[in-house]
mmCIF file of C-alpha atoms and ligand atoms in Angstrom:
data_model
loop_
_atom_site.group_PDB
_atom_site.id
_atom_site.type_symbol
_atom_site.label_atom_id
_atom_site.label_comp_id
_atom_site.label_asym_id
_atom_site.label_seq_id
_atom_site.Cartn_x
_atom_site.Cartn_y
_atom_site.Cartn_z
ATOM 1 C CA UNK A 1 -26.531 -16.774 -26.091
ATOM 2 C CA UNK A 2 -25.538 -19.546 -28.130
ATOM 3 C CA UNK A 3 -24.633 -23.093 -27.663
ATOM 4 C CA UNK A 4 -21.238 -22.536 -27.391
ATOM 5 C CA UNK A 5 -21.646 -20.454 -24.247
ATOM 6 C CA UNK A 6 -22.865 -23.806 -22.653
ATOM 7 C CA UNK A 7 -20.195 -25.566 -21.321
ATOM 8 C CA UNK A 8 -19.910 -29.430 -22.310
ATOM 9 C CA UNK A 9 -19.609 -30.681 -18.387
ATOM 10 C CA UNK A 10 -22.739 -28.153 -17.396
ATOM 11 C CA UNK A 11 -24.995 -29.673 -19.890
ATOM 12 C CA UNK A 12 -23.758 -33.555 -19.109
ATOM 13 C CA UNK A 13 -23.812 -32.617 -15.670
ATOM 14 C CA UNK A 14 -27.518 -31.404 -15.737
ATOM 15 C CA UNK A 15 -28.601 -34.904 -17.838
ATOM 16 C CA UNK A 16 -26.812 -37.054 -15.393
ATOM 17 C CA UNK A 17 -28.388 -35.384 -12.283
ATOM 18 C CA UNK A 18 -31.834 -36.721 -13.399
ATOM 19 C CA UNK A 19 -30.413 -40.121 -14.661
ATOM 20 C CA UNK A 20 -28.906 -40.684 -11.256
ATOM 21 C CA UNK A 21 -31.188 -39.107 -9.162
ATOM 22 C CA UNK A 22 -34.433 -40.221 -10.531
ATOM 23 C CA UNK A 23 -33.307 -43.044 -12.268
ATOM 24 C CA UNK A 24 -35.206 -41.746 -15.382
ATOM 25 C CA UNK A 25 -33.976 -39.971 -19.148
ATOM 26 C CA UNK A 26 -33.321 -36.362 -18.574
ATOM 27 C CA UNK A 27 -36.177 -34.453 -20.647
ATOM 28 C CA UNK A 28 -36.327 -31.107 -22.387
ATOM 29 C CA UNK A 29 -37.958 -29.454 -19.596
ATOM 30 C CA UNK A 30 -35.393 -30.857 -16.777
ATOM 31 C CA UNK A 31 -32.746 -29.475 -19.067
ATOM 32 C CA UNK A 32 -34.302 -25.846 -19.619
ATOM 33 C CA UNK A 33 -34.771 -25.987 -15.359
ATOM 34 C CA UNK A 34 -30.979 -26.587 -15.154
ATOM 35 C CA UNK A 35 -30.561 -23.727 -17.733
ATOM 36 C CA UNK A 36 -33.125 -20.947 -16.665
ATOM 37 C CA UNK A 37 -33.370 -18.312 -19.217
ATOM 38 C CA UNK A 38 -31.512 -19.971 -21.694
ATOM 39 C CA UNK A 39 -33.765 -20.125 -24.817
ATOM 40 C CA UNK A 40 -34.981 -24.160 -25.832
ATOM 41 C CA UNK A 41 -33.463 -23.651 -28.987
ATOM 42 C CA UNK A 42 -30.099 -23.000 -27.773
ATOM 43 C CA UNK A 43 -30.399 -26.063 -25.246
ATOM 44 C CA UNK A 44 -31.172 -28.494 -28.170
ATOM 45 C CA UNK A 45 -28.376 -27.414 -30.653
ATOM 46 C CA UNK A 46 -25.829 -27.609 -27.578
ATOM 47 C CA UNK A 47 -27.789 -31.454 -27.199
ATOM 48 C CA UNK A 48 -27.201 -31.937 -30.852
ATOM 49 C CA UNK A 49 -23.356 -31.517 -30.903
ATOM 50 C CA UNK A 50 -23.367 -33.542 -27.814
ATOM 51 C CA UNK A 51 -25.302 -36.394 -29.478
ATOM 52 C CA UNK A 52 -22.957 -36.595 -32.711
ATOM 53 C CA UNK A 53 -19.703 -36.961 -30.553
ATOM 54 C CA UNK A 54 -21.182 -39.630 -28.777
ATOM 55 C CA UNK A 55 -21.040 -38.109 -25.184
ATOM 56 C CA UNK A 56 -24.527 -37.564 -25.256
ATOM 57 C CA UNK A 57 -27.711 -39.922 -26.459
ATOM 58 C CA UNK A 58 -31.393 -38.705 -26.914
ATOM 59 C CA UNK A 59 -33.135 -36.266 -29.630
ATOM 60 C CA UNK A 60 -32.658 -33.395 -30.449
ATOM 61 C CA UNK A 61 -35.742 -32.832 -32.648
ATOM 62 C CA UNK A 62 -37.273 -30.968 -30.285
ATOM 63 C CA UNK A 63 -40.081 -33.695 -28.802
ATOM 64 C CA UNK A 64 -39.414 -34.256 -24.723
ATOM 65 C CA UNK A 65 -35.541 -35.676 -25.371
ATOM 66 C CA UNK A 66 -35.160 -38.090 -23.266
ATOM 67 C CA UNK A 67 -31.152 -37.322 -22.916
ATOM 68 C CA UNK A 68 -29.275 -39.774 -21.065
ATOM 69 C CA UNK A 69 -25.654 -40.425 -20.589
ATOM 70 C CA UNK A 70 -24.571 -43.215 -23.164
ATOM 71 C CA UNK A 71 -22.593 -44.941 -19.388
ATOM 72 C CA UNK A 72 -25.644 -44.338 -17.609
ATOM 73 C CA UNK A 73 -27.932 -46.501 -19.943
ATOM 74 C CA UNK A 74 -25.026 -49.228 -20.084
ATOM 75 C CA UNK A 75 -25.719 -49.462 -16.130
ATOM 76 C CA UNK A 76 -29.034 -49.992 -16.929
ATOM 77 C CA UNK A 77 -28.604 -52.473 -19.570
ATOM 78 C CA UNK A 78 -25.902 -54.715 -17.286
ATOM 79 C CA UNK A 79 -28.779 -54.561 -14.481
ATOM 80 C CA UNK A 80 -31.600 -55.228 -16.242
ATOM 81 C CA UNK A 81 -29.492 -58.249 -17.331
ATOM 82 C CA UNK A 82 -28.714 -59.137 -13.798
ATOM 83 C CA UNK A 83 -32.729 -59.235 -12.769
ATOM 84 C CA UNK A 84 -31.362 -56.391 -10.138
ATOM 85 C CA UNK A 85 -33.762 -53.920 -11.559
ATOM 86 C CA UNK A 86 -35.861 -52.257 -8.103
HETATM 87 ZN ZN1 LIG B 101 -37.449 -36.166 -30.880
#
């Protein structure tokens, strides 16, 4: 298993899941959940590549990630501007 065996739209797919649907940064441990069996290691190289073609924000370093979708965060950004925050 490497990080190629991940598909791109899997792994954005898992990070988006938790940014929608809990309104929160996908961490390390939502992303292994998605993933089960595939080693941590694996997960954070595939976040990595992710991360330097811009599809992809977070770290990679191995702390807790936060991984978000670089759209998601702009939602964020244009709501927090708005004062629509809940
Ligand atoms: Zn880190």
């Amino acid at each position: 298993m490497k990080a190629a065996d991940i598909k791109d739209e899997g792994f954005l797919a898992a990070v988006e899941r938790v940014n929608d649907s809990e309104d929160h940064w996908a961490l390390v441990w939502d992303i292994e959940a998605a993933f089960p069996g595939v080693p941590r290691k694996v997960l954070l190289a595939k976040a990595r590549r992710l991360i330097r073609r811009g599809v992809l924000d977070g770290c990679d370093c191995g702390c807790r990630g936060d991984f978000y979708i670089p759209a998601w965060n702009e939602r964020r950004v244009v709501a927090w501007r708005e004062g629509s925050t809940s």
